[in-house]
Structures are given as structure tokens and as C-alpha cells.
Coordinates of C-alpha atoms in Angstrom, one line a residue:
M10 CA -81.2 173.9 65.6
A11 CA -79.7 175.5 68.7
P12 CA -78.2 173.2 71.3
A13 CA -80.1 172.9 74.5
H14 CA -78.4 174.2 77.7
T15 CA -78.5 172.2 80.8
D16 CA -78.8 173.4 84.4
G17 CA -75.2 172.4 84.9
E18 CA -73.9 174.7 82.2
D19 CA -76.0 177.6 83.5
A20 CA -74.5 177.0 87.0
S21 CA -71.0 176.9 85.6
H22 CA -71.4 180.4 84.1
D23 CA -72.9 182.0 87.1
H24 CA -69.5 183.1 88.5
L25 CA -68.9 185.0 85.2
Q26 CA -72.0 187.2 85.7
P27 CA -70.4 189.7 88.3
L28 CA -67.4 190.1 86.0
V29 CA -69.6 190.8 83.0
Q30 CA -71.5 193.4 84.9
S31 CA -68.4 195.1 86.2
T32 CA -67.0 195.2 82.7
V33 CA -70.2 196.8 81.4
R34 CA -70.1 199.4 84.2
A35 CA -66.4 200.2 83.5
T36 CA -67.2 200.6 79.8
H37 CA -70.1 202.8 80.6
S38 CA -67.9 205.0 82.8
L39 CA -65.2 205.1 80.3
F40 CA -67.4 206.2 77.4
S41 CA -70.0 208.1 79.3
G42 CA -69.3 211.3 77.4
T43 CA -69.9 209.7 74.0
S44 CA -72.8 208.2 72.2
V45 CA -71.9 204.6 73.0
P46 CA -75.1 202.8 74.1
T47 CA -75.2 200.9 77.4
Q48 CA -77.6 198.3 78.7
T49 CA -76.9 198.7 82.4
D50 CA -79.9 201.0 83.2
A51 CA -82.2 198.8 81.1
L52 CA -81.1 195.6 82.8
L53 CA -81.6 197.2 86.3
S54 CA -85.2 198.5 85.3
S55 CA -86.2 195.1 83.8
Q56 CA -85.0 193.3 86.8
R57 CA -86.9 195.7 89.1
Q58 CA -90.1 195.3 87.2
K59 CA -89.7 191.5 87.2
I60 CA -89.2 191.2 91.0
S61 CA -92.0 193.7 91.6
S62 CA -94.6 191.9 89.5
K63 CA -93.5 188.5 91.0
Y64 CA -93.7 190.0 94.5
R65 CA -97.2 191.4 93.9
A66 CA -98.6 188.2 92.3
E67 CA -97.1 185.6 94.8
Y68 CA -96.4 187.3 98.1
L69 CA -98.8 190.2 98.4
S70 CA -101.8 188.1 99.7
S71 CA -99.7 186.4 102.3
R72 CA -98.7 189.8 103.9
V73 CA -102.1 190.0 105.8
L74 CA -102.3 187.8 108.8
P75 CA -105.5 185.9 109.6
R76 CA -107.7 187.3 112.4
S77 CA -106.8 184.4 114.7
M78 CA -103.0 185.1 114.3
Q79 CA -103.2 188.9 114.5
P80 CA -102.0 190.5 117.8
T81 CA -104.8 191.6 120.2
D82 CA -102.8 194.4 122.1
S83 CA -103.2 196.8 119.1
P84 CA -106.4 199.0 119.2
N85 CA -106.9 198.4 115.5
P86 CA -104.7 195.5 114.5
L87 CA -106.0 195.4 110.9
L88 CA -104.4 198.9 110.2
L89 CA -101.0 197.5 111.2
T90 CA -100.8 194.7 108.8
A91 CA -103.6 194.7 106.3
P92 CA -103.8 197.1 103.5
R93 CA -106.6 199.7 103.3
Q94 CA -109.6 198.5 101.2
T95 CA -112.5 200.4 99.5
K96 CA -115.7 199.2 98.0
L97 CA -116.6 200.4 94.5
L98 CA -119.9 199.7 92.7
T99 CA -119.6 198.2 89.4
Q100 CA -122.1 198.8 86.5
N101 CA -124.3 195.8 87.5
G102 CA -124.5 197.1 91.1
H103 CA -122.2 194.6 92.7
A104 CA -119.6 195.7 95.1
E105 CA -115.9 195.1 94.4
I106 CA -113.1 195.2 96.9
T107 CA -110.1 196.9 95.4
V108 CA -106.7 197.5 97.0
C109 CA -106.1 201.2 96.7
S110 CA -103.1 201.7 98.9
L111 CA -100.6 199.2 100.3
T112 CA -97.7 199.5 102.6
N113 CA -94.7 200.6 100.5
V114 CA -94.2 197.7 98.1
E115 CA -91.3 199.4 96.4
D116 CA -89.4 199.4 99.7
E117 CA -89.7 195.6 99.8
V118 CA -88.6 195.3 96.1
Q119 CA -85.6 197.5 96.9
K120 CA -84.6 195.3 99.8
V121 CA -84.7 192.2 97.5
L122 CA -82.5 194.1 95.0
D123 CA -80.0 195.1 97.7
G124 CA -79.8 191.5 98.8
L125 CA -79.0 190.4 95.3
A126 CA -76.5 193.2 94.9
G127 CA -74.7 192.2 98.1
R128 CA -74.6 188.5 97.0
Q129 CA -73.1 189.6 93.7
R130 CA -70.4 191.7 95.4
A131 CA -69.5 188.7 97.6
Q132 CA -69.1 186.5 94.6
A133 CA -67.0 189.1 92.8
K134 CA -64.6 189.3 95.7
K135 CA -63.7 185.6 95.1
H136 CA -62.4 186.5 91.6
K137 CA -59.4 188.6 90.7
V138 CA -60.0 192.2 89.7
P139 CA -59.3 192.7 85.9
T140 CA -56.0 194.3 85.0
R141 CA -57.7 197.2 83.3
E142 CA -59.7 198.0 86.4
L143 CA -56.5 198.0 88.5
V144 CA -54.8 200.4 86.1
R145 CA -57.9 202.6 86.2
M146 CA -57.9 202.7 89.9
A147 CA -54.2 203.4 90.1
A148 CA -54.6 206.2 87.6
E149 CA -57.3 207.8 89.7
A150 CA -55.2 207.4 92.8
T151 CA -52.2 209.2 91.3
R152 CA -54.1 211.8 89.4
D153 CA -53.4 214.4 92.1
D154 CA -50.8 216.9 91.2
S155 CA -49.2 216.7 94.6
A156 CA -48.0 213.0 93.8
P157 CA -44.2 212.8 93.7
A158 CA -42.6 212.6 90.4
G159 CA -41.9 209.1 89.1
Q160 CA -45.0 207.7 90.9
Q161 CA -47.6 208.7 88.3
I162 CA -48.8 206.5 85.5
V163 CA -47.6 208.1 82.2
R164 CA -48.5 206.8 78.8
K165 CA -45.4 205.4 77.0
R166 CA -44.5 207.4 74.0
T167 CA -43.5 205.7 70.8
Y168 CA -39.8 205.7 70.2
E169 CA -38.8 207.8 67.3
P170 CA -35.1 207.4 66.2
V171 CA -33.1 210.6 65.7
R172 CA -32.6 211.4 62.1
P173 CA -28.9 211.8 61.2
E174 CA -27.6 215.2 60.0
W175 CA -25.8 215.6 56.7
H176 CA -22.1 216.1 57.0
A177 CA -19.7 216.8 54.2
P178 CA -17.5 213.9 53.2
W179 CA -13.9 213.9 54.5
K180 CA -10.9 213.5 52.1
L181 CA -7.2 212.9 52.6
M182 CA -5.4 216.2 52.2
R183 CA -1.8 215.5 52.8
V184 CA 0.6 212.7 53.9
I185 CA 3.4 213.9 56.1
S186 CA 6.4 211.6 56.8
G187 CA 9.4 212.1 58.9
H188 CA 9.3 209.8 61.9
I189 CA 10.9 206.4 61.7
G190 CA 8.5 204.7 64.1
W191 CA 4.8 204.6 65.0
V192 CA 3.2 208.0 65.8
R193 CA 1.5 207.5 69.2
A194 CA 0.6 211.1 70.2
L195 CA -0.7 214.3 68.5
A196 CA -1.4 217.8 69.7
V197 CA -2.5 221.0 67.9
E198 CA -1.6 224.4 69.0
P199 CA -4.7 226.5 70.0
G200 CA -4.1 229.0 67.3
N201 CA -4.0 226.3 64.6
R202 CA -0.6 227.4 63.3
W203 CA 1.4 224.2 64.1
F204 CA 1.0 220.8 65.6
A205 CA 3.3 218.4 67.5
S206 CA 3.7 214.6 67.0
G207 CA 5.3 212.1 69.3
S208 CA 6.6 208.8 68.1
V209 CA 8.1 205.5 69.1
D210 CA 11.5 206.9 67.8
R211 CA 11.6 208.9 71.1
T212 CA 11.4 212.3 69.3
I213 CA 8.8 215.1 69.3
K214 CA 8.5 217.0 66.0
I215 CA 6.8 220.3 65.4
W216 CA 5.1 220.7 62.0
D217 CA 3.7 223.7 60.3
L218 CA -0.1 223.0 59.9
A219 CA -0.6 225.0 56.6
S220 CA 2.3 223.6 54.6
G221 CA 3.1 220.4 56.5
T222 CA 6.8 221.3 56.7
L223 CA 9.0 220.3 59.6
R224 CA 9.9 223.2 62.0
L225 CA 11.6 221.6 64.9
T226 CA 12.6 218.3 66.5
L227 CA 12.8 217.9 70.3
T228 CA 14.8 215.1 71.9
G229 CA 14.9 214.2 75.5
H230 CA 12.8 211.1 76.1
V231 CA 14.6 207.7 76.1
S232 CA 11.4 205.6 75.4
P233 CA 8.4 206.0 73.1
V234 CA 6.5 209.2 73.6
R235 CA 2.8 208.4 74.4
G236 CA 1.2 211.7 75.4
L237 CA 1.3 215.3 74.2
A238 CA -0.6 218.5 75.3
V239 CA -0.2 222.1 74.4
S240 CA -1.3 224.7 76.9
S241 CA -3.7 227.4 75.9
R242 CA -2.8 229.7 78.8
H243 CA 1.0 229.2 78.9
P244 CA 3.7 228.8 76.2
Y245 CA 4.3 225.2 77.4
L246 CA 4.3 221.8 75.7
F247 CA 3.8 218.8 77.9
S248 CA 5.0 215.3 76.9
A249 CA 4.9 211.9 78.7
G250 CA 6.5 208.6 77.6
E251 CA 7.1 205.0 78.6
D252 CA 10.3 206.1 80.4
K253 CA 8.1 207.3 83.4
Q254 CA 9.0 210.9 82.7
V255 CA 6.7 213.8 82.3
K256 CA 8.4 216.9 80.8
C257 CA 7.3 220.5 80.4
W258 CA 8.8 222.2 77.4
D259 CA 9.2 226.0 77.1
L260 CA 8.2 226.8 73.5
E261 CA 10.2 230.1 73.6
T262 CA 13.5 228.4 74.4
N263 CA 12.6 224.9 73.2
K264 CA 14.1 223.4 76.4
V265 CA 12.7 221.4 79.3
V266 CA 11.9 223.6 82.2
R267 CA 10.2 221.2 84.5
Q268 CA 9.9 217.4 85.1
Y269 CA 7.3 215.6 87.2
H270 CA 8.5 212.5 89.0
G271 CA 6.3 209.9 90.6
H272 CA 5.0 207.3 88.2
L273 CA 6.2 203.7 88.9
S274 CA 5.8 202.5 85.3
G275 CA 5.3 203.7 81.8
I276 CA 2.9 206.6 81.1
Y277 CA 0.3 206.0 78.4
A278 CA -2.0 209.1 78.6
L279 CA -1.7 212.8 79.4
A280 CA -4.3 215.5 79.7
L281 CA -4.4 219.2 80.6
H282 CA -7.1 220.8 82.6
P283 CA -8.8 223.6 80.5
T284 CA -9.1 226.2 83.2
L285 CA -6.8 225.1 86.1
D286 CA -3.0 224.9 86.2
V287 CA -3.4 221.1 86.6
L288 CA -1.8 218.2 84.6
V289 CA -3.2 214.6 84.8
T290 CA -1.1 211.6 83.7
A291 CA -1.9 207.9 83.8
G292 CA -0.2 204.7 82.8
R293 CA 0.7 201.1 83.6
D294 CA 0.7 201.6 87.3
S295 CA -3.1 201.7 87.3
V296 CA -3.4 205.2 88.9
A297 CA -3.9 208.7 87.6
R298 CA -1.7 211.4 89.1
V299 CA -2.7 215.0 89.3
W300 CA 0.2 217.5 89.2
D301 CA 0.5 221.2 89.9
I302 CA 2.1 222.7 86.8
R303 CA 4.0 225.4 88.6
T304 CA 5.1 223.7 91.9
K305 CA 5.6 220.2 90.4
Q306 CA 3.8 218.8 93.4
Q307 CA 1.6 215.8 93.2
V308 CA -1.9 217.0 94.2
H309 CA -3.9 213.6 94.0
V310 CA -3.4 210.0 93.2
L311 CA -6.6 208.8 91.7
A312 CA -6.5 205.1 92.6
G313 CA -9.2 202.5 91.9
H314 CA -8.5 200.9 88.5
R315 CA -7.2 197.3 88.4
G316 CA -5.4 197.5 85.1
T317 CA -3.4 199.8 82.9
I318 CA -5.0 203.2 82.3
A319 CA -4.9 203.8 78.5
S320 CA -6.7 207.2 78.2
V321 CA -7.6 210.2 80.2
V322 CA -9.5 213.4 79.5
C323 CA -10.2 216.6 81.5
Q324 CA -13.1 219.1 81.3
D325 CA -13.9 222.2 83.4
A326 CA -17.2 220.7 85.0
D327 CA -17.8 217.6 87.1
P328 CA -16.6 215.1 86.4
Q329 CA -13.5 217.0 85.7
V330 CA -11.4 213.9 85.1
I331 CA -12.4 210.7 83.2
T332 CA -10.2 207.6 82.8
G333 CA -10.5 204.5 80.7
S334 CA -8.6 201.4 81.7
M335 CA -7.7 197.9 80.5
D336 CA -9.9 196.5 83.2
S337 CA -12.9 197.3 81.0
T338 CA -14.2 200.1 83.2
V339 CA -14.5 203.9 82.8
R340 CA -14.3 206.0 86.0
L341 CA -15.4 209.5 86.6
W342 CA -13.5 211.4 89.2
D343 CA -14.2 214.3 91.6
L344 CA -11.1 216.4 91.3
A345 CA -11.6 218.4 94.5
A346 CA -12.1 215.3 96.7
G347 CA -9.7 213.0 94.7
K348 CA -12.3 210.2 94.8
S349 CA -14.3 208.3 92.1
M350 CA -17.8 209.6 91.5
A351 CA -19.0 206.7 89.3
T352 CA -17.7 203.5 87.6
L353 CA -19.1 202.5 84.2
T354 CA -18.9 198.7 83.7
H355 CA -20.8 198.4 80.4
H356 CA -17.7 197.5 78.3
K357 CA -16.5 193.9 78.0
K358 CA -13.0 194.7 76.7
A359 CA -10.3 197.1 77.4
V360 CA -11.2 200.8 77.0
R361 CA -8.4 202.3 75.0
A362 CA -9.9 205.7 73.9
L363 CA -12.0 208.5 75.2
A364 CA -13.4 211.5 73.4
L365 CA -15.1 214.6 74.9
H366 CA -17.6 216.6 72.9
P367 CA -16.6 220.2 72.8
S368 CA -20.2 221.6 73.2
D369 CA -22.4 218.7 74.2
F370 CA -22.0 217.8 77.9
G371 CA -21.0 214.2 77.3
F372 CA -18.3 211.9 76.2
A373 CA -17.6 208.6 74.3
S374 CA -15.5 205.6 75.2
A375 CA -14.2 202.9 72.9
S376 CA -13.2 199.3 73.1
S377 CA -13.0 196.4 70.8
D378 CA -16.7 195.4 71.4
S379 CA -18.3 198.8 70.7
I380 CA -18.2 202.6 71.1
R381 CA -20.6 203.9 73.8
Q382 CA -21.8 207.4 74.3
W383 CA -22.4 208.7 77.9
K384 CA -24.0 211.8 79.4
C385 CA -22.4 213.8 82.1
P386 CA -22.3 214.4 85.1
R387 CA -23.6 211.0 86.2
G388 CA -22.4 208.9 83.3
D389 CA -25.8 208.0 82.0
F390 CA -25.7 205.6 78.9
V391 CA -27.0 207.2 75.8
Q392 CA -26.4 204.9 72.8
S393 CA -23.9 202.7 71.0
F394 CA -21.8 203.1 67.9
N395 CA -21.4 199.7 66.2
G396 CA -19.4 199.0 63.2
H397 CA -15.7 198.4 64.1
S398 CA -14.5 194.9 64.0
S399 CA -11.1 195.6 65.6
I400 CA -9.5 197.4 68.6
V401 CA -10.3 201.1 68.5
N402 CA -7.3 203.1 69.5
T403 CA -8.2 206.6 69.1
M404 CA -11.3 208.9 68.9
C405 CA -12.1 212.6 68.7
A406 CA -15.1 214.9 68.2
N407 CA -15.6 218.4 66.8
N408 CA -18.3 221.2 67.2
D409 CA -20.0 220.1 63.9
G410 CA -21.3 216.9 65.6
V411 CA -18.8 214.6 63.9
M412 CA -16.8 211.9 65.8
F413 CA -13.8 210.2 64.4
S414 CA -12.6 206.7 65.3
G415 CA -9.5 204.8 64.2
G416 CA -9.0 201.0 64.5
D417 CA -6.1 198.8 64.8
D418 CA -6.7 197.4 61.3
G419 CA -6.4 200.8 59.6
T420 CA -10.2 201.4 59.4
M421 CA -11.5 204.9 59.9
R422 CA -15.1 205.8 60.6
F423 CA -16.8 209.2 60.8
W424 CA -20.0 209.1 62.9
D425 CA -22.9 211.5 63.5
W426 CA -22.8 212.3 67.2
R427 CA -26.4 212.5 67.9
S428 CA -27.8 209.6 65.8
A429 CA -24.7 207.3 66.0
H430 CA -24.9 206.9 62.3
C431 CA -21.7 206.1 60.4
F432 CA -21.8 208.4 57.3
Q433 CA -18.3 207.6 56.0
K434 CA -16.0 204.7 56.2
T435 CA -12.5 204.6 54.8
Q436 CA -9.1 202.9 55.0
T437 CA -5.7 204.5 55.9
V438 CA -3.0 204.6 53.3
V439 CA -0.1 202.3 53.9
Q440 CA 3.2 204.0 53.6
P441 CA 5.8 202.6 51.1
G442 CA 8.0 200.0 52.8
S443 CA 5.5 199.3 55.6
L444 CA 3.6 196.1 56.3
D445 CA -0.1 195.9 55.9
S446 CA -0.4 194.7 59.4
E447 CA 1.2 197.9 60.6
A448 CA -1.4 200.2 59.1
G449 CA -3.2 200.8 62.4
V450 CA -4.5 204.3 63.4
F451 CA -3.0 205.1 66.9
C452 CA -3.8 208.8 67.6
S453 CA -6.0 211.6 66.3
T454 CA -6.9 215.1 67.4

């Protein structure tokens, strides 16, 4: 047995009627092109018939005023208010008065319907517009093609992760020993014939790349060598160390031809500009200094970091200089103006390594919390490389989309550049006579 509804319950649901009707109209407008049935027109037609029949039955007879109340100034007052009547003869001969034409009853019914509609609109204003209605209204307002970019409502696409590419596994080819201290810097000659290594033993050694034999040993620094770079446009080798010295070696005579003075403390990083005769060095004095190779003049002092600058890289497009510091920030520099373009503060620990991609216009920065990838020129964050559980000292990337990272605990990881997937993880080989705690990876190229 269905429960009986009281008048109080009907009154409590009256405020929902405008919302229900607006929802029906919105659904009808949304699916107007399909075969979805709607009851809006049927409800309006039935409501019109109900009011019209009720109006005829109850109020039509009262529309004609009595003769005593009709105005006398009209020549024919009955024609103004009373409906026209005709007499028809029935089958038994009696006359019957029938209403054959009235004043427009439909106009009166329409007025009643308009009054009800206005009352419903007034009630609907007291309630909030549904969220779907707001979205539809905003979409119609921004549907114009002249609307500026970023102000149009666009459907959010589902995120599809990038599938990692397959890369051949990397294997240890040769172990070269000769230094008596940690190797802190590496540089490969552009022709891939030889490479140089700088060590804590204050020497620079030149090795044959194919056979791994020692060719030459350069001495001149009085402190550990922390940075090396080989010029692709001149027969020069540049070195920097913790003795605050920057040296330019002539590879034809194997002697120092220039020295660059200006740093106030040890130098930890060095980078050559790929197209300009410019050298950038940085270190413990928290500044990066830009040098003219030929004149030995200091072009810029890039100041802004609050800690030791541990890494610096250069490229031929803005930002042409990128530095990573112990103050947990990465700065992008405008080389022409000598000012900072952007400061990236996403890292929580010291940034000790930077790596530029040779073909993709982006770079990566590493700290003990994670490795992060950025897109130039504004330094937009792309993705994170998670997996290391120690300090990351070095990184490098190649044209095949492989990035290498070496940690302080001797772990080495090979990553896919686009998907941030670690496709290989290995451990360095500890040299005989060395401690396990000294098996860190400090440099790569």
C-alpha cells in the first residue's frame, strides 16, 4: 500500500519543480539531435488544456456583466463584453442559445501561463544554477574563435605515459689504471682519438682511446684537478683546479700558453662555449666567471648563487650558461646581458651534476633527492628520474636517448631520456687495494 502524501510534503517539494524543469530542458537541448524522448512539450500541452478547460467551465460565465452594471456610454454595450449568441432550432422545435464566438479565450489562457512561468523563474533565481548549466553557458560564451588562447574550455585528455625505447645493454670494456688518486675530471677529444683525465694527484694524463695506453702526463697544478675541456676549434686543452688556477694547454707543444686569474677560491667546474671563444668557470666563491680565451679578460661575473657552484654547462642557444649550486638551485643565465634568466628551486638538496642533451633542447640536473629533467629555454619541468639512493656526482647523455648517472656509492644507472625509465643498473668495480667506501663515481663524459 503506497504511503499517503500530506500537503506539507507537497509544499516542501515545490521548490524542486523549477530545477527539475530546467534539467529536462537542458537534457532536451543536449540530445535534440538524437532519438531520446522528452516530455517537455507534452507537459506544456497538457497544462494548457487543463487551464483552458478550467477557465471555460468556471470563469467564462462571469465574463458577461449584468445589464445594470454595464456602461451606458457605449452605443451597443453588449458587444463590448458579451459574446455573440445565435439561436439554433433543435429537432423538437425548441430554440437553443449556443455560444458560437467568444472573445479570444486562448489569449486569456496564455496570460495565465505567462504568469505561472514568471513565478517559476522568480523561484528558480532563489536557487543556485547547476554546475552543468554553468559549464554549458561558459562553453557557449567561449565558443567564438576570436577568444584568446588559454580562455577556452578544453576537454582534458587522458594521460598516456611515454613508452620507453629499447636500448642495448652496456658492458664494461676496459679498466685503465695509472692515477694515484680519485679521478675528478674527464674530457674526450672531438675526433675520438684520445681522452684526458684529471685527478686528485694534481696531474693530467692523456690516454689513447682505442688501446687505453698512456700517451702523456701533464703537470702544473698544485691542487686536485676538477675540470677539463678540449676545444673543437683550437688545439687547446683547458684545465681548472682547487688551486684557483685556470690553465690553457697548447696540445702541439704540451705547454701552458695562458692562465686566467680571478677566482677567490677553488674551482669545481669548467665548460667551453660550443661556438664562441668563451670559457666559463665556477667554484667555491659562488660565482661563475666568463673568460675571453684569447685576451684572458674576464667578460662577466655571473653572481646570484648563495653556495658553491658544483657544475656548469654551455650551449649555443639561450640559456647559453646553466649552473647548479650547493644552495639547491639551478640558474639559467643570459650570456649577452650577464644576468640570470630563471632560477629553478625544485631540488631540496645540493645540485652536483648537470647534463645537456645533444639534440633535444633540454637538460637534466641531479641531487641526492632525485634527477629532474627540464626543457629550455624557460626551464619548464618535464619529469623526474627516481632510483638513486645516494649523492649523484655525475651525469651525461648521448644522441641515442641514453642518460648515464653515477652515484657516490658506486651505483651506475642508464636511463631512457624520454620516458625516464631505468633500463640498466650496475655497480662499479672496486680496484684492488681500495676501500669499498671509495668506490664512488665522480666523473663521466
